[in-house]
Amino acid sequence: MTDYVTTPEPAKHQKIDTSVPHSARIWNYWLGGKDNYPVDEEAGDAYTAVFPGIVTIARRSRAFLRRNITYLVSEAGIRQFLDIGTGLPTAQNTHEVAQGLAPETRIVYVDNDPMVLAHASALLYSTDEGATAYINANVTDPDRILAAAAETLDFGRPTALVLSNILGHVADYDQARSIVTRLMDALPSGSYLSINDGSRGIDPVFKQAQDAYNNSGAVPYNLRTVDEITTFFDSLELLEPGVVSVTQWRPEPGSPTPEVIAEHGGLARKA
């Protein structure tokens, strides 16, 4: 029932640095996961001491992604996903949500964190009808990602590209836009782009906490304005309600009025 692929670099050959906090492990800690080290917990606790709302952002981001995937599978008929910046396995990963709705769905995960690679077996669990694969690569190398993903996905068929809290790790904004363009250019008409990222200009306490985190020695994550996040969707057809706080993107019927948080995202279709 599992579909494994050979990664370019075996996990045993990659060193996991437990002396420096890592964003994927801190994010896992905020989501309630256990795949982290004391240095990550310390960094996570230091962050929440300044901005407790980061835990809400982490969990609402995951809920936003789940609603995106549900729409893509149930309403848009998408059966292929390229999820870049996967992070550590937690509850309701892309393949769990998608294959729970359509078992034949195929998913390719991409990350370059040795710890994510070490846990790839959890990400590679698949239904018999579908498939999952894991690529050890950096978002800044889209050509390599596309070449490897083509071994599992058929880029002649509509595919959903998921970039969840990853573009903030690309410091240069023009480079980040170029990466999105390169990836979407390789996908056919009828494909979709899902992006969510931390947003600047919404919550000054969040900005303060993030700036302090970036100066701590951890891998920086760059907040961007809502306009900058929106520009990632240029030339695509944004679905309603556009680029909004992730809590406000098609909330579950009957849920309380969503609060605005400093995490924005959207979903768009390639014509």
Tab-separated table of C-alpha atoms in Angstrom:
chain	number	residue	atom	x	y	z
A	1	MET	CA	0.000	0.000	0.000
A	2	THR	CA	3.020	2.279	0.083
A	3	ASP	CA	4.681	3.777	-2.937
A	4	TYR	CA	8.295	4.690	-2.245
A	5	VAL	CA	10.734	6.552	-4.450
A	6	THR	CA	14.483	6.836	-4.211
A	7	THR	CA	15.520	10.286	-3.084
A	8	PRO	CA	18.637	11.890	-4.574
A	9	GLU	CA	20.466	11.873	-1.225
A	10	PRO	CA	19.744	9.141	1.354
A	11	ALA	CA	18.747	10.423	4.755
A	12	LYS	CA	21.647	8.651	6.464
A	13	HIS	CA	24.126	10.797	4.519
A	14	GLN	CA	22.566	14.083	5.627
A	15	LYS	CA	23.390	15.617	8.981
A	16	ILE	CA	20.589	17.026	11.093
A	17	ASP	CA	21.940	20.064	12.944
A	18	THR	CA	20.311	20.077	16.377
A	19	SER	CA	22.264	23.119	17.591
A	20	VAL	CA	20.441	25.653	15.402
A	21	PRO	CA	16.652	26.149	15.349
A	22	HIS	CA	14.992	25.216	12.079
A	23	SER	CA	11.764	26.703	10.758
A	24	ALA	CA	10.211	23.347	9.747
A	25	ARG	CA	10.782	21.913	13.215
A	26	ILE	CA	9.549	25.078	14.955
A	27	TRP	CA	6.427	25.070	12.767
A	28	ASN	CA	5.903	21.416	13.706
A	29	TYR	CA	6.195	22.395	17.383
A	30	TRP	CA	3.574	25.123	16.980
A	31	LEU	CA	1.269	22.644	15.264
A	32	GLY	CA	1.559	20.338	18.252
A	33	GLY	CA	3.961	17.863	16.635
A	34	LYS	CA	6.822	16.033	18.331
A	35	ASP	CA	9.460	16.125	15.576
A	36	ASN	CA	11.600	18.874	17.033
A	37	TYR	CA	14.523	19.429	19.415
A	38	PRO	CA	15.016	21.539	22.550
A	39	VAL	CA	16.631	24.298	20.484
A	40	ASP	CA	13.478	24.472	18.352
A	41	GLU	CA	11.191	24.534	21.375
A	42	GLU	CA	13.288	27.306	22.922
A	43	ALA	CA	13.119	29.368	19.740
A	44	GLY	CA	9.401	28.658	19.392
A	45	ASP	CA	8.724	29.651	22.994
A	46	ALA	CA	10.805	32.821	22.625
A	47	TYR	CA	8.749	33.724	19.563
A	48	THR	CA	5.397	33.059	21.230
A	49	ALA	CA	6.487	35.113	24.237
A	50	VAL	CA	6.591	38.106	21.904
A	51	PHE	CA	3.738	37.054	19.632
A	52	PRO	CA	1.442	34.280	20.949
A	53	GLY	CA	-0.640	34.602	17.787
A	54	ILE	CA	1.931	32.636	15.777
A	55	VAL	CA	0.342	29.373	16.946
A	56	THR	CA	-2.978	30.546	15.534
A	57	ILE	CA	-1.274	31.483	12.270
A	58	ALA	CA	0.340	28.045	11.982
A	59	ARG	CA	-2.898	26.197	12.604
A	60	ARG	CA	-5.079	28.456	10.464
A	61	SER	CA	-2.571	28.090	7.624
A	62	ARG	CA	-3.007	24.327	7.770
A	63	ALA	CA	-6.797	24.712	7.773
A	64	PHE	CA	-6.596	27.032	4.748
A	65	LEU	CA	-4.561	24.447	2.861
A	66	ARG	CA	-7.039	21.724	3.749
A	67	ARG	CA	-9.927	23.812	2.361
A	68	ASN	CA	-7.917	24.555	-0.800
A	69	ILE	CA	-7.220	20.873	-1.404
A	70	THR	CA	-10.822	19.920	-0.698
A	71	TYR	CA	-12.020	22.419	-3.315
A	72	LEU	CA	-9.407	21.320	-5.847
A	73	VAL	CA	-10.301	17.647	-5.569
A	74	SER	CA	-14.046	17.829	-4.991
A	75	GLU	CA	-14.995	20.760	-7.234
A	76	ALA	CA	-12.136	21.376	-9.673
A	77	GLY	CA	-11.445	17.698	-10.335
A	78	ILE	CA	-7.688	17.966	-9.724
A	79	ARG	CA	-5.914	14.636	-9.291
A	80	GLN	CA	-2.270	15.772	-9.217
A	81	PHE	CA	-0.461	17.916	-6.635
A	82	LEU	CA	3.062	19.329	-6.503
A	83	ASP	CA	3.592	20.452	-2.899
A	84	ILE	CA	6.847	22.401	-2.464
A	85	GLY	CA	8.096	23.238	1.009
A	86	THR	CA	6.349	20.261	2.518
A	87	GLY	CA	7.597	20.549	6.062
A	88	LEU	CA	7.431	17.788	8.625
A	89	PRO	CA	4.531	15.327	8.485
A	90	THR	CA	1.621	16.293	10.719
A	91	ALA	CA	-2.098	15.619	10.625
A	92	GLN	CA	-3.958	16.129	7.342
A	93	ASN	CA	-1.058	16.325	4.937
A	94	THR	CA	-1.851	16.981	1.281
A	95	HIS	CA	-1.984	13.305	0.319
A	96	GLU	CA	-4.202	12.409	3.269
A	97	VAL	CA	-6.786	15.049	2.383
A	98	ALA	CA	-6.640	14.537	-1.393
A	99	GLN	CA	-6.587	10.742	-1.434
A	100	GLY	CA	-9.280	10.640	1.234
A	101	LEU	CA	-11.538	12.317	-1.334
A	102	ALA	CA	-10.133	10.733	-4.508
A	103	PRO	CA	-7.907	7.681	-3.892
A	104	GLU	CA	-6.374	7.881	-7.386
A	105	THR	CA	-4.732	11.256	-6.672
A	106	ARG	CA	-0.979	11.535	-7.196
A	107	ILE	CA	1.162	13.783	-5.000
A	108	VAL	CA	4.791	14.864	-5.161
A	109	TYR	CA	6.294	16.487	-2.080
A	110	VAL	CA	9.425	18.660	-2.228
A	111	ASP	CA	11.660	19.788	0.626
A	112	ASN	CA	15.363	20.026	1.374
A	113	ASP	CA	15.382	19.613	5.141
A	114	PRO	CA	17.262	16.440	6.215
A	115	MET	CA	14.744	15.870	8.991
A	116	VAL	CA	11.834	15.986	6.541
A	117	LEU	CA	13.741	13.523	4.365
A	118	ALA	CA	14.210	11.241	7.374
A	119	HIS	CA	10.430	11.215	7.819
A	120	ALA	CA	9.654	10.798	4.118
A	121	SER	CA	8.205	7.336	4.668
A	122	ALA	CA	5.260	8.973	6.436
A	123	LEU	CA	4.759	11.271	3.456
A	124	LEU	CA	5.070	8.423	0.959
A	125	TYR	CA	2.161	6.426	2.307
A	126	SER	CA	-0.347	6.157	-0.514
A	127	THR	CA	-3.541	4.467	-1.578
A	128	ASP	CA	-3.192	1.590	-4.024
A	129	GLU	CA	-4.914	3.654	-6.720
A	130	GLY	CA	-2.764	6.753	-6.292
A	131	ALA	CA	0.887	7.534	-5.711
A	132	THR	CA	3.102	9.736	-3.581
A	133	ALA	CA	6.733	10.693	-4.056
A	134	TYR	CA	9.276	12.840	-2.246
A	135	ILE	CA	11.956	14.976	-3.889
A	136	ASN	CA	14.907	16.315	-1.922
A	137	ALA	CA	15.350	19.722	-3.586
A	138	ASN	CA	15.324	23.447	-2.921
A	139	VAL	CA	12.506	25.710	-4.102
A	140	THR	CA	15.181	27.850	-5.776
A	141	ASP	CA	15.857	25.026	-8.262
A	142	PRO	CA	12.541	24.739	-10.126
A	143	ASP	CA	14.040	22.973	-13.143
A	144	ARG	CA	15.312	20.124	-10.992
A	145	ILE	CA	11.961	19.921	-9.205
A	146	LEU	CA	10.023	19.730	-12.446
A	147	ALA	CA	12.304	17.098	-13.955
A	148	ALA	CA	12.040	14.861	-10.887
A	149	ALA	CA	8.307	15.427	-10.412
A	150	ALA	CA	7.648	14.370	-14.010
A	151	GLU	CA	8.549	10.814	-12.987
A	152	THR	CA	5.342	10.680	-10.915
A	153	LEU	CA	3.099	13.390	-12.368
A	154	ASP	CA	1.825	13.782	-15.920
A	155	PHE	CA	2.356	17.439	-16.755
A	156	GLY	CA	0.003	17.048	-19.684
A	157	ARG	CA	-2.825	16.936	-17.123
A	158	PRO	CA	-3.982	19.762	-14.819
A	159	THR	CA	-1.902	19.921	-11.655
A	160	ALA	CA	-2.168	21.947	-8.454
A	161	LEU	CA	1.024	23.679	-7.342
A	162	VAL	CA	1.098	24.258	-3.579
A	163	LEU	CA	3.508	26.827	-2.110
A	164	SER	CA	2.545	27.058	1.541
A	165	ASN	CA	4.766	29.266	3.693
A	166	ILE	CA	7.795	28.635	1.485
A	167	LEU	CA	8.221	31.753	-0.669
A	168	GLY	CA	9.081	33.773	2.435
A	169	HIS	CA	12.335	31.809	2.548
A	170	VAL	CA	13.322	33.303	-0.821
A	171	ALA	CA	14.746	36.646	0.246
A	172	ASP	CA	14.731	38.295	-3.177
A	173	TYR	CA	11.175	39.122	-4.223
A	174	ASP	CA	11.914	39.112	-7.945
A	175	GLN	CA	13.522	35.700	-7.623
A	176	ALA	CA	10.458	34.409	-5.771
A	177	ARG	CA	8.206	35.682	-8.558
A	178	SER	CA	10.467	34.101	-11.169
A	179	ILE	CA	10.247	30.732	-9.407
A	180	VAL	CA	6.450	30.846	-9.391
A	181	THR	CA	6.381	31.810	-13.060
A	182	ARG	CA	8.782	29.022	-14.062
A	183	LEU	CA	6.781	26.393	-12.203
A	184	MET	CA	3.401	27.535	-13.530
A	185	ASP	CA	4.734	27.818	-17.093
A	186	ALA	CA	5.425	24.074	-16.966
A	187	LEU	CA	1.824	23.243	-16.023
A	188	PRO	CA	-1.013	23.017	-18.542
A	189	SER	CA	-4.216	24.992	-18.814
A	190	GLY	CA	-6.625	24.081	-16.039
A	191	SER	CA	-3.858	23.872	-13.424
A	192	TYR	CA	-4.033	25.759	-10.139
A	193	LEU	CA	-1.713	27.738	-7.870
A	194	SER	CA	-2.215	27.764	-4.089
A	195	ILE	CA	-0.079	30.179	-2.068
A	196	ASN	CA	-0.164	31.349	1.515
A	197	ASP	CA	2.518	33.299	3.334
A	198	GLY	CA	3.043	35.519	6.329
A	199	SER	CA	1.965	39.083	5.578
A	200	ARG	CA	3.662	42.334	6.510
A	201	GLY	CA	1.709	45.449	7.414
A	202	ILE	CA	-1.121	43.646	9.212
A	203	ASP	CA	0.162	43.086	12.744
A	204	PRO	CA	3.124	45.125	14.060
A	205	VAL	CA	3.747	42.638	16.887
A	206	PHE	CA	4.079	39.825	14.352
A	207	LYS	CA	6.566	41.915	12.364
A	208	GLN	CA	8.582	42.582	15.516
A	209	ALA	CA	8.673	38.898	16.434
A	210	GLN	CA	9.609	37.832	12.918
A	211	ASP	CA	12.384	40.397	12.632
A	212	ALA	CA	13.810	39.172	15.942
A	213	TYR	CA	13.599	35.568	14.734
A	214	ASN	CA	15.409	36.443	11.514
A	215	ASN	CA	18.224	37.987	13.553
A	216	SER	CA	18.546	34.946	15.820
A	217	GLY	CA	20.669	32.848	13.469
A	218	ALA	CA	17.772	30.728	12.228
A	219	VAL	CA	16.972	30.518	8.515
A	220	PRO	CA	15.210	33.840	7.793
A	221	TYR	CA	11.589	34.041	6.702
A	222	ASN	CA	10.592	37.259	4.957
A	223	LEU	CA	7.113	38.652	5.474
A	224	ARG	CA	5.594	40.302	2.402
A	225	THR	CA	2.791	42.778	1.900
A	226	VAL	CA	-0.604	41.585	0.728
A	227	ASP	CA	0.006	43.340	-2.605
A	228	GLU	CA	3.274	41.436	-3.041
A	229	ILE	CA	1.599	38.110	-2.262
A	230	THR	CA	-1.181	38.978	-4.707
A	231	THR	CA	1.352	39.650	-7.464
A	232	PHE	CA	2.439	36.011	-7.334
A	233	PHE	CA	-0.899	35.240	-9.015
A	234	ASP	CA	-0.370	37.602	-11.957
A	235	SER	CA	-1.716	36.234	-15.274
A	236	LEU	CA	-3.862	33.683	-13.434
A	237	GLU	CA	-7.587	33.717	-12.650
A	238	LEU	CA	-7.972	34.297	-8.919
A	239	LEU	CA	-10.889	32.475	-7.371
A	240	GLU	CA	-13.176	34.368	-5.023
A	241	PRO	CA	-12.609	35.837	-2.513
A	242	GLY	CA	-9.128	36.602	-3.905
A	243	VAL	CA	-6.056	37.004	-1.713
A	244	VAL	CA	-7.328	37.369	1.833
A	245	SER	CA	-6.380	36.483	5.362
A	246	VAL	CA	-6.322	32.672	5.378
A	247	THR	CA	-9.134	32.590	7.925
A	248	GLN	CA	-11.374	34.401	5.430
A	249	TRP	CA	-10.794	32.092	2.465
A	250	ARG	CA	-14.073	30.185	2.148
A	251	PRO	CA	-14.528	29.394	5.841
A	252	GLU	CA	-16.580	26.374	6.798
A	253	PRO	CA	-20.343	27.087	6.745
A	254	GLY	CA	-21.620	28.027	10.171
A	255	SER	CA	-18.197	28.903	11.549
A	256	PRO	CA	-17.806	32.120	13.582
A	257	THR	CA	-16.906	35.325	11.773
A	258	PRO	CA	-13.198	34.842	11.033
A	259	GLU	CA	-10.637	37.202	12.497
A	260	VAL	CA	-8.022	38.795	10.254
A	261	ILE	CA	-4.576	37.364	10.909
A	262	ALA	CA	-1.231	38.215	9.315
A	263	GLU	CA	-1.199	35.252	6.964
A	264	HIS	CA	-2.651	35.761	3.493
A	265	GLY	CA	-3.299	33.416	0.645
A	266	GLY	CA	-5.376	32.577	-2.362
A	267	LEU	CA	-6.079	30.062	-5.084
A	268	ALA	CA	-5.929	30.762	-8.816
A	269	ARG	CA	-6.512	28.890	-12.058
A	270	LYS	CA	-4.369	28.904	-15.179
A	271	ALA	CA	-6.555	29.607	-18.210
